[in-house]
Short mmCIF file of N, CA and C in Angstrom, two decimals:
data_model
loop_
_atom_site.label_atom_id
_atom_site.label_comp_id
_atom_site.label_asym_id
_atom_site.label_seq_id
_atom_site.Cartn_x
_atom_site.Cartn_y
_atom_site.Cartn_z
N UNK A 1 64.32 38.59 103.95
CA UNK A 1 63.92 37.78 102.80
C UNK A 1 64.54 38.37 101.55
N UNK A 2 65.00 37.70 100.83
CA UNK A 2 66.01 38.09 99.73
C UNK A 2 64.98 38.12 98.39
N UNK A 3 63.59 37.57 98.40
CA UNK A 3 62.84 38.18 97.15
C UNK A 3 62.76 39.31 97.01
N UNK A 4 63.07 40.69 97.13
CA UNK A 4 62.79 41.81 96.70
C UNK A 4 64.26 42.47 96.85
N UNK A 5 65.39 42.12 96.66
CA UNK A 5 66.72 42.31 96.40
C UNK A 5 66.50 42.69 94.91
N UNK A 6 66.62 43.79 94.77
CA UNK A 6 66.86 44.48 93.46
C UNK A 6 68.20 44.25 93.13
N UNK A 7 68.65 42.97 92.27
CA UNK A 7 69.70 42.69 91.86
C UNK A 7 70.59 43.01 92.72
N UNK A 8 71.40 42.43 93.63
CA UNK A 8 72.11 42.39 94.78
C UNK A 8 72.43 43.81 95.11
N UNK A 9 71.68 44.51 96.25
CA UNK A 9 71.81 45.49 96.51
C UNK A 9 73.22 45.78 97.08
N UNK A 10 73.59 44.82 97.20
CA UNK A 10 75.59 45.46 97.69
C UNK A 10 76.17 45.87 97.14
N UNK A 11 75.85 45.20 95.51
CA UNK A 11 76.72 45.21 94.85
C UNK A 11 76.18 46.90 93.28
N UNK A 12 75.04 47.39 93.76
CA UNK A 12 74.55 48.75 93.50
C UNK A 12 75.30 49.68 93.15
N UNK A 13 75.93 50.41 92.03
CA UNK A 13 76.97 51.56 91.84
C UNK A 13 76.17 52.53 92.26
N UNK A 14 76.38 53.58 93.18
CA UNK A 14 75.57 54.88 93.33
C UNK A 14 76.49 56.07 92.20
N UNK A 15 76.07 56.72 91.23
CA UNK A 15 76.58 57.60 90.18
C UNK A 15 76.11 58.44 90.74
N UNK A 16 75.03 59.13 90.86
CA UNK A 16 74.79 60.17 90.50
C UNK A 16 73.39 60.50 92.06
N UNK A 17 73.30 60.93 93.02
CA UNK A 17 72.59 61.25 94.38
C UNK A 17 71.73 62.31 94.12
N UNK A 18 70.30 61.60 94.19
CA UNK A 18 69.69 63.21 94.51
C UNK A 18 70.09 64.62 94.87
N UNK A 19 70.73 64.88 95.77
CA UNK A 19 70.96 65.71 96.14
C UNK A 19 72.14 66.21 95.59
N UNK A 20 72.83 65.48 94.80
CA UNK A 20 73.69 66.03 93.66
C UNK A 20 72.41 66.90 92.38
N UNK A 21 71.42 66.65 92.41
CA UNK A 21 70.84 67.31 91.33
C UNK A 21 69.54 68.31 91.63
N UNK A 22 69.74 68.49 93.32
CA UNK A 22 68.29 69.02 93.49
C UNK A 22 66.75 68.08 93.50
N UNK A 23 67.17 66.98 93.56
CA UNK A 23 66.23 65.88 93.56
C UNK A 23 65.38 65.66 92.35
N UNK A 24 66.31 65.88 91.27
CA UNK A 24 65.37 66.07 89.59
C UNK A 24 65.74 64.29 89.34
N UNK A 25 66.75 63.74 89.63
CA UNK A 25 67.23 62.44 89.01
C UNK A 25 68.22 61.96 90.03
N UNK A 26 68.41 60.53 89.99
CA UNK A 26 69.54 59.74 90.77
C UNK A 26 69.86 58.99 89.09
N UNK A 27 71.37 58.30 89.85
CA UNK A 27 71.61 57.78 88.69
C UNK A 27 72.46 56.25 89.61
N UNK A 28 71.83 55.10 89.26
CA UNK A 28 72.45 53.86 89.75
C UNK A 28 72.64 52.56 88.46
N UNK A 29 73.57 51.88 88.70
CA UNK A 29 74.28 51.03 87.82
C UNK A 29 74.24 50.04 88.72
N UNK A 30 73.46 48.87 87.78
CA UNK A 30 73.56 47.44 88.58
C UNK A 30 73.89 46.64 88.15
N UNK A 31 74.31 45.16 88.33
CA UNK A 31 74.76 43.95 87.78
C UNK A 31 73.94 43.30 87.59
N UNK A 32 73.92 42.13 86.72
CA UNK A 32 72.91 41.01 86.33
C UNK A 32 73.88 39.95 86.14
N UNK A 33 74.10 38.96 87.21
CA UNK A 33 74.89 37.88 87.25
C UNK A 33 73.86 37.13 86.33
N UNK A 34 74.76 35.86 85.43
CA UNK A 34 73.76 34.90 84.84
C UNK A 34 72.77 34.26 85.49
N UNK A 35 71.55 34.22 84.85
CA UNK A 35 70.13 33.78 85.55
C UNK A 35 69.48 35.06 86.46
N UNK A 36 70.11 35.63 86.78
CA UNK A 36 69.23 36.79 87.52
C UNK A 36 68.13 36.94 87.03
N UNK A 37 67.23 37.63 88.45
CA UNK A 37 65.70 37.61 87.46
C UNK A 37 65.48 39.31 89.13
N UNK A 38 65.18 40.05 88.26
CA UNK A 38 64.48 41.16 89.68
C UNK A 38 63.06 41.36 89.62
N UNK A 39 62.74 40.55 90.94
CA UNK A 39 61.23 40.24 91.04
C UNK A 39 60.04 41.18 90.43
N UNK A 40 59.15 41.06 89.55
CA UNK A 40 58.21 41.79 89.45
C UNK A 40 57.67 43.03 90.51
N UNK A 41 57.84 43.98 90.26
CA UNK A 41 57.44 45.18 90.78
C UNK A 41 56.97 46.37 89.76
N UNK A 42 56.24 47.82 90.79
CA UNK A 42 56.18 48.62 90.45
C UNK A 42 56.26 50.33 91.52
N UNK A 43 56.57 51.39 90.82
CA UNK A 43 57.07 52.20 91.57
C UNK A 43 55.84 52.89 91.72
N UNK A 44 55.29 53.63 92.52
CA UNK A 44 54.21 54.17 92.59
C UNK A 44 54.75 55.88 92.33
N UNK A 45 55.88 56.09 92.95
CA UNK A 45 56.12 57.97 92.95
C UNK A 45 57.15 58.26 91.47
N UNK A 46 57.92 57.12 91.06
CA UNK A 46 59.12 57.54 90.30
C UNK A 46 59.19 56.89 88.86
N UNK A 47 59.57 57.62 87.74
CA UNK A 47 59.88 56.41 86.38
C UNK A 47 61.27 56.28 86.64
N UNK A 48 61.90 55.70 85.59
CA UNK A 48 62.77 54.62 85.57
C UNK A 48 63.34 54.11 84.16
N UNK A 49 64.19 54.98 83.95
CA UNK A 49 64.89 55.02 82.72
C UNK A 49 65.95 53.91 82.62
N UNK A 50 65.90 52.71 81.90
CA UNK A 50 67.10 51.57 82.12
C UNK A 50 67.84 51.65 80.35
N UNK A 51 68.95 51.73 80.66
CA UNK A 51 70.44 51.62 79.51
C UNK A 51 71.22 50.51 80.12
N UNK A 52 71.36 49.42 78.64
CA UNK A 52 72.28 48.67 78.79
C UNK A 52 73.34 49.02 78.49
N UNK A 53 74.48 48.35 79.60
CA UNK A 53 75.89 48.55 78.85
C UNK A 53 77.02 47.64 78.95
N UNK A 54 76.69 46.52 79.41
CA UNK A 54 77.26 45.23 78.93
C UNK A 54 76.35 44.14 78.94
N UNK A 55 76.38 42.87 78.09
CA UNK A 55 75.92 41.93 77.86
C UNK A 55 74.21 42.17 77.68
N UNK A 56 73.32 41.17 77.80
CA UNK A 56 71.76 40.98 77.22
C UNK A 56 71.18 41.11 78.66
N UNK A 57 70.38 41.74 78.68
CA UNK A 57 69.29 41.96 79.40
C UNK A 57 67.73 42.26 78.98
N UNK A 58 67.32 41.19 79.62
CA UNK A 58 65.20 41.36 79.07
C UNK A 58 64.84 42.20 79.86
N UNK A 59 63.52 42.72 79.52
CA UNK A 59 62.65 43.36 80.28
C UNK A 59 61.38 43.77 79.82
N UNK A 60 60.66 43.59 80.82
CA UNK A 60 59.08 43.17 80.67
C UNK A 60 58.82 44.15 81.21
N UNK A 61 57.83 45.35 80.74
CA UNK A 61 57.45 46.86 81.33
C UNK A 61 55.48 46.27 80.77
N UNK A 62 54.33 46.48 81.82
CA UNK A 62 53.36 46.21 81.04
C UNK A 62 53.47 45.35 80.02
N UNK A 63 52.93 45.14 78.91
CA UNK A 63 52.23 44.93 77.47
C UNK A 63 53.94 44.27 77.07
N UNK A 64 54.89 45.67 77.17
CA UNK A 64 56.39 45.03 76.15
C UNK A 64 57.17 44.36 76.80
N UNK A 65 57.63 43.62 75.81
CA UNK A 65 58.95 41.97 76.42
C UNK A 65 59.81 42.72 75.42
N UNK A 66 61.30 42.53 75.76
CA UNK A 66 62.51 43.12 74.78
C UNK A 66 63.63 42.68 75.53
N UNK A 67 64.00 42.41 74.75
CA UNK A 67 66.04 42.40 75.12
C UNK A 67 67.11 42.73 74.65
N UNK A 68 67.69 43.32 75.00
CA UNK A 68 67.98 44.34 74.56
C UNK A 68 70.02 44.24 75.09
N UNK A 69 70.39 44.64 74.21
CA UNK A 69 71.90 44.82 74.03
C UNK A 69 72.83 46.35 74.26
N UNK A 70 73.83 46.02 74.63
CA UNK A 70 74.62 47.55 74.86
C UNK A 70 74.01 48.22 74.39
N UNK A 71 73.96 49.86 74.67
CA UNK A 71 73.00 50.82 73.99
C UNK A 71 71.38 51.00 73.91
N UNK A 72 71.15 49.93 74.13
CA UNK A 72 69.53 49.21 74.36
C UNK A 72 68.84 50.31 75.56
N UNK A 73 67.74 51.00 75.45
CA UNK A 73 66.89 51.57 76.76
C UNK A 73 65.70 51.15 76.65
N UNK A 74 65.11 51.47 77.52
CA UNK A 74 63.76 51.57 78.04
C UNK A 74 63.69 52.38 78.89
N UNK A 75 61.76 52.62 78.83
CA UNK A 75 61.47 53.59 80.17
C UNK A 75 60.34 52.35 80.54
N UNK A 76 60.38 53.00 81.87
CA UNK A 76 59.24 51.79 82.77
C UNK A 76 58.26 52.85 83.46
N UNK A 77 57.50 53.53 83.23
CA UNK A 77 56.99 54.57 83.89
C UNK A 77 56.46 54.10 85.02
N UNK A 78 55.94 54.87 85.76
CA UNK A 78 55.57 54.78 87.27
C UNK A 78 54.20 54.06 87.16
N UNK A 79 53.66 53.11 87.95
CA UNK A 79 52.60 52.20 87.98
C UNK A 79 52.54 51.78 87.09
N UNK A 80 54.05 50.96 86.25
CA UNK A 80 53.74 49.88 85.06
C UNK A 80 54.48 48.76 85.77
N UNK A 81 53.87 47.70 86.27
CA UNK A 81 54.42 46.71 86.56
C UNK A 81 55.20 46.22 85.43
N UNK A 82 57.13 45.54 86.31
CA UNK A 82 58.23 45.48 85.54
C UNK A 82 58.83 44.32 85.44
N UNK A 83 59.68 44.23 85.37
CA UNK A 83 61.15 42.95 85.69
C UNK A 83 62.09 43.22 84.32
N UNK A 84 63.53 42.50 85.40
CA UNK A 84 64.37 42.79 84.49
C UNK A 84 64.83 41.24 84.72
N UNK A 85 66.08 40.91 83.51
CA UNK A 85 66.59 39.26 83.52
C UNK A 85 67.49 39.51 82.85
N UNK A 86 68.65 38.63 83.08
CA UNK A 86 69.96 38.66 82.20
C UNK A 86 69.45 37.31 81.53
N UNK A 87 70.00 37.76 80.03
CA UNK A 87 69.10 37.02 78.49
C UNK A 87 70.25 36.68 78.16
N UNK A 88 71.25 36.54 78.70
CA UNK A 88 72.21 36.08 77.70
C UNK A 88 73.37 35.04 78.99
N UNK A 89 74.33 34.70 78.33
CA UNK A 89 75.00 33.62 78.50
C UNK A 89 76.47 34.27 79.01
N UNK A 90 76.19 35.57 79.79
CA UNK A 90 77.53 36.51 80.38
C UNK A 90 76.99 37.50 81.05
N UNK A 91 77.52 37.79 82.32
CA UNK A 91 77.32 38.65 83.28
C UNK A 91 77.04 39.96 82.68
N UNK A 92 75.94 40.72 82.74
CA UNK A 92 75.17 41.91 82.27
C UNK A 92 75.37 43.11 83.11
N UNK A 93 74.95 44.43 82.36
CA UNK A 93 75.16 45.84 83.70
C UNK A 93 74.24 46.58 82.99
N UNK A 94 73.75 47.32 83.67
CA UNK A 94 72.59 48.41 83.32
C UNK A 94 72.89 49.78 84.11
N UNK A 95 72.59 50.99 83.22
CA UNK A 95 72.56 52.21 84.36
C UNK A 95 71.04 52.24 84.28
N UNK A 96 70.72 53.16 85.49
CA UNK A 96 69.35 53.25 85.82
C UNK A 96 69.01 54.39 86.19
N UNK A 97 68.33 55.22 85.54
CA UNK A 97 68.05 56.97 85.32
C UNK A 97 66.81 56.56 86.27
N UNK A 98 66.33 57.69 87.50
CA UNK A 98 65.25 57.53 88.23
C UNK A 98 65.08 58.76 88.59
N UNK A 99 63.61 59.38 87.95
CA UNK A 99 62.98 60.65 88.45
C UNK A 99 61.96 60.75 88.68
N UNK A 100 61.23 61.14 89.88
CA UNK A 100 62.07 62.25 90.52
C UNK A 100 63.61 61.31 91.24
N UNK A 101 64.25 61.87 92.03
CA UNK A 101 64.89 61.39 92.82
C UNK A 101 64.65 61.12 94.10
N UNK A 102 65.23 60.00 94.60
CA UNK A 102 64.95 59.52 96.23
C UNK A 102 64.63 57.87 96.13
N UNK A 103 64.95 57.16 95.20
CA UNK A 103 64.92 55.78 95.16
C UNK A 103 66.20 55.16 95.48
N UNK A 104 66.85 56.14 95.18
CA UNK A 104 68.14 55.52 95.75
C UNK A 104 68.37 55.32 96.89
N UNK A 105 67.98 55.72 97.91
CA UNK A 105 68.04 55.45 99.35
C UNK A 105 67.81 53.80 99.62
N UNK A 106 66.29 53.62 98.63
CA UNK A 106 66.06 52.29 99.18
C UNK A 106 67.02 50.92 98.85
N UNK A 107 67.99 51.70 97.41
CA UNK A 107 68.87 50.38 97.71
C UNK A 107 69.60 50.33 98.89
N UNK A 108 70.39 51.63 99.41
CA UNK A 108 71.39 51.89 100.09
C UNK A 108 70.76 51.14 101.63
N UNK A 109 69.25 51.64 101.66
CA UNK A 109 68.76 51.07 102.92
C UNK A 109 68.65 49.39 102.76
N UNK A 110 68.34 48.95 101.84
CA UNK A 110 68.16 47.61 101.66
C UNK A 110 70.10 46.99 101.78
N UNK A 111 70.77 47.90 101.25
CA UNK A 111 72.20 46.69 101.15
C UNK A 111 72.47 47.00 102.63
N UNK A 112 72.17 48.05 104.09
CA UNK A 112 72.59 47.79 104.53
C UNK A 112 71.40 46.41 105.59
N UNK A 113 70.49 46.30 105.25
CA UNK A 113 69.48 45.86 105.84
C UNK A 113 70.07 43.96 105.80
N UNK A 114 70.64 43.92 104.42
CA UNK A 114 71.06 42.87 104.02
C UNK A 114 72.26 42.24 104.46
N UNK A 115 73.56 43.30 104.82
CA UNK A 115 74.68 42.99 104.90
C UNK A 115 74.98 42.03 106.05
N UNK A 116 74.06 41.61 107.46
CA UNK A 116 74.40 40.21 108.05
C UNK A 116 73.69 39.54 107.76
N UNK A 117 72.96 39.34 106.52
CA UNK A 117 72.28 38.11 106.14
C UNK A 117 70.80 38.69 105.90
N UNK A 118 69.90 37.56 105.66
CA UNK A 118 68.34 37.88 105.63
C UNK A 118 67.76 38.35 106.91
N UNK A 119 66.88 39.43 106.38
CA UNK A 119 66.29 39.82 107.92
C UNK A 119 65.48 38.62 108.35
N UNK A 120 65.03 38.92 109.54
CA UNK A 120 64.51 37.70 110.45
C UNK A 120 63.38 37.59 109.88
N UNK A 121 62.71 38.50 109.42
CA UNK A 121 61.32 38.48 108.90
C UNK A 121 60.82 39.51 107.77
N UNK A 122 60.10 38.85 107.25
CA UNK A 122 59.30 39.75 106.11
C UNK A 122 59.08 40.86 106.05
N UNK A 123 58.74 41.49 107.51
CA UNK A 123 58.05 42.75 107.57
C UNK A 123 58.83 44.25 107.61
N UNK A 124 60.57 43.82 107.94
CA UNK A 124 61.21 44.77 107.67
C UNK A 124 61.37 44.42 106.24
N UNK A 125 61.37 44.06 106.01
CA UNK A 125 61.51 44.62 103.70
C UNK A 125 60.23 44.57 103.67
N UNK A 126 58.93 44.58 104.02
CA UNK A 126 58.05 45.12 103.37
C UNK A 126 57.38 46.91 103.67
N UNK A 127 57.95 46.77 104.75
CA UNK A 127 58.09 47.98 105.21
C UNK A 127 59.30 49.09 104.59
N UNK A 128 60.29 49.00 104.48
CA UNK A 128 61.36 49.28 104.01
C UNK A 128 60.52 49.47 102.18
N UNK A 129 60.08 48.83 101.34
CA UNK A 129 59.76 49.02 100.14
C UNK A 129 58.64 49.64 100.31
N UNK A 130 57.27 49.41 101.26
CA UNK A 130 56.33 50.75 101.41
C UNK A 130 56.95 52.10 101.73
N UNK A 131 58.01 52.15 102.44
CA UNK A 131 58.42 53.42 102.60
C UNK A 131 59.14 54.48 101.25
N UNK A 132 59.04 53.56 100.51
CA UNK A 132 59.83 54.25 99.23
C UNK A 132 58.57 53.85 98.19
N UNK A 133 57.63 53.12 98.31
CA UNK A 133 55.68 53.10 96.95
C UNK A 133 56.44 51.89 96.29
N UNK A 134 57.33 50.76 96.70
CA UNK A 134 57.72 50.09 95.75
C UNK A 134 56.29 48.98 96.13
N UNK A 135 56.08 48.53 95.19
CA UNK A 135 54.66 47.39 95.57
C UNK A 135 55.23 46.08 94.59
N UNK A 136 55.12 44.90 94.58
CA UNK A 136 56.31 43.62 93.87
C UNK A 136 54.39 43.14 93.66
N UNK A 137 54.82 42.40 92.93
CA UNK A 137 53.69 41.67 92.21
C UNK A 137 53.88 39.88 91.47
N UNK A 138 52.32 39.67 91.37
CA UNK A 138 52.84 37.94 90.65
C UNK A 138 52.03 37.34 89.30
N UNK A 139 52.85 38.20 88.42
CA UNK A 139 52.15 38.18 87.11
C UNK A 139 52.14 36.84 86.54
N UNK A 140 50.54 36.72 85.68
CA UNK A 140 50.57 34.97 84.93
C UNK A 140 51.69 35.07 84.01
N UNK A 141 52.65 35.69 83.36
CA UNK A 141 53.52 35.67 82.75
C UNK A 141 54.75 35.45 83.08
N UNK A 142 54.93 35.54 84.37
CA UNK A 142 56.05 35.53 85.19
C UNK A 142 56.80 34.17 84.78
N UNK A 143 56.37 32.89 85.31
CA UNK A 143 56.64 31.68 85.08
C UNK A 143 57.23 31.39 83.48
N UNK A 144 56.61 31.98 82.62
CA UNK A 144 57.31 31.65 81.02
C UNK A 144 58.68 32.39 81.33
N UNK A 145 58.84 33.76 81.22
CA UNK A 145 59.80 34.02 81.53
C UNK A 145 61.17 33.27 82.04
N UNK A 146 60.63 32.96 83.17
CA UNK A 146 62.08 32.30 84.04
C UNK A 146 62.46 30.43 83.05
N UNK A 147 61.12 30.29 82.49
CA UNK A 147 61.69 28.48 81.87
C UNK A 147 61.84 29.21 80.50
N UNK A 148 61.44 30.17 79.48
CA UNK A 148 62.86 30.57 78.28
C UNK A 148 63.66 31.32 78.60
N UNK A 149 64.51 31.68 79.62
CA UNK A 149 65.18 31.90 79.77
C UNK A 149 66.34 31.36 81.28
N UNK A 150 65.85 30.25 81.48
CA UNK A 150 66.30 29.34 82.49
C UNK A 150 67.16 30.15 83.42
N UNK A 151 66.09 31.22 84.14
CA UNK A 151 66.30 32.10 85.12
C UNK A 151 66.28 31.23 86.85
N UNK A 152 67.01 31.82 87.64
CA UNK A 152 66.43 31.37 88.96
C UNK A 152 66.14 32.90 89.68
N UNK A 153 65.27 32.88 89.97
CA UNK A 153 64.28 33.76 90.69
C UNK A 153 64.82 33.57 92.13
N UNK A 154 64.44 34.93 92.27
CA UNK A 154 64.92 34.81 94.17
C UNK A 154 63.72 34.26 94.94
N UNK A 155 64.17 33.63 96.39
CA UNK A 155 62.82 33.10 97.17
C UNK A 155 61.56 34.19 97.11
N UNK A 156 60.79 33.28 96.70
CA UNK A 156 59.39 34.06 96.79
C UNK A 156 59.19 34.48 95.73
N UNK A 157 59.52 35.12 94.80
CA UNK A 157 58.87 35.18 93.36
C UNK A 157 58.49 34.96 92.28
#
């Protein structure tokens, strides 16, 4: 099931590997094709440092909505339900600071989980995201989001 595709996990830059740092930080760079929307979630073990560095990207952490331009950050701390969206009218990129380290696996496990298509069933990606505390959620706010900013959301969220 492709709802919990953290912005096309294939297409995921790996920078920087835990184990390049002693497991203090990973460092991953993702794309935001126009309309992207990455389903509401939250991390239970890790925060989550996001820098823009091309085009507009929103993001909804708890309480704050922002969008934010090259240079633009946020932190999303651990058990703040999130989402991210490309806000603008051109393909977007973000790096993504994550500590401790070890989240990175789950893209790497998810793009390869993905690469012949959708799994057959739900329960390997829900399993696959319990194994790493990711928990996805369905906030009453969700829906405004995607109609001002005429997002398409992946199945299921």
């Amino acid at each position: 099931m492709t709802s919990v595709s953290i912005c096309s996990p294939a297409r995921v830059a790996f920078k920087l590997w835990g184990a390049d740092t002693g497991g203090a930080v990973s460092v991953v760079e993702h794309p935001f094709p126009v309309g992207a929307l990455v389903p509401p979630h939250l991390h239970t073990r890790e925060d989550e440092y996001s820098i823009v560095t091309e085009g507009e990207i929103g993001f909804r952490s708890g309480d704050r909505e922002a969008v934010l331009g090259p240079g633009g950050y946020i932190t999303k701390p651990r058990g703040e339900l999130h989402t991210m969206w490309n806000a603008g009218p051109a393909p977007a990129r973000m790096i993504e600071i994550i500590s401790p380290a070890g989240f990175e696996h789950f893209f790497r496990e998810l793009a390869e989980m993905l690469a012949d298509g959708p799994p057959q069933t739900e329960d390997a990606v829900s399993a696959l995201a319990a194994k790493y505390g990711l928990e996805f959620g369905r906030p009453a706010w969700l829906p405004d989001v995607i109609s001002r900013y005429g997002l398409t959301p992946p199945p299921g969220a």
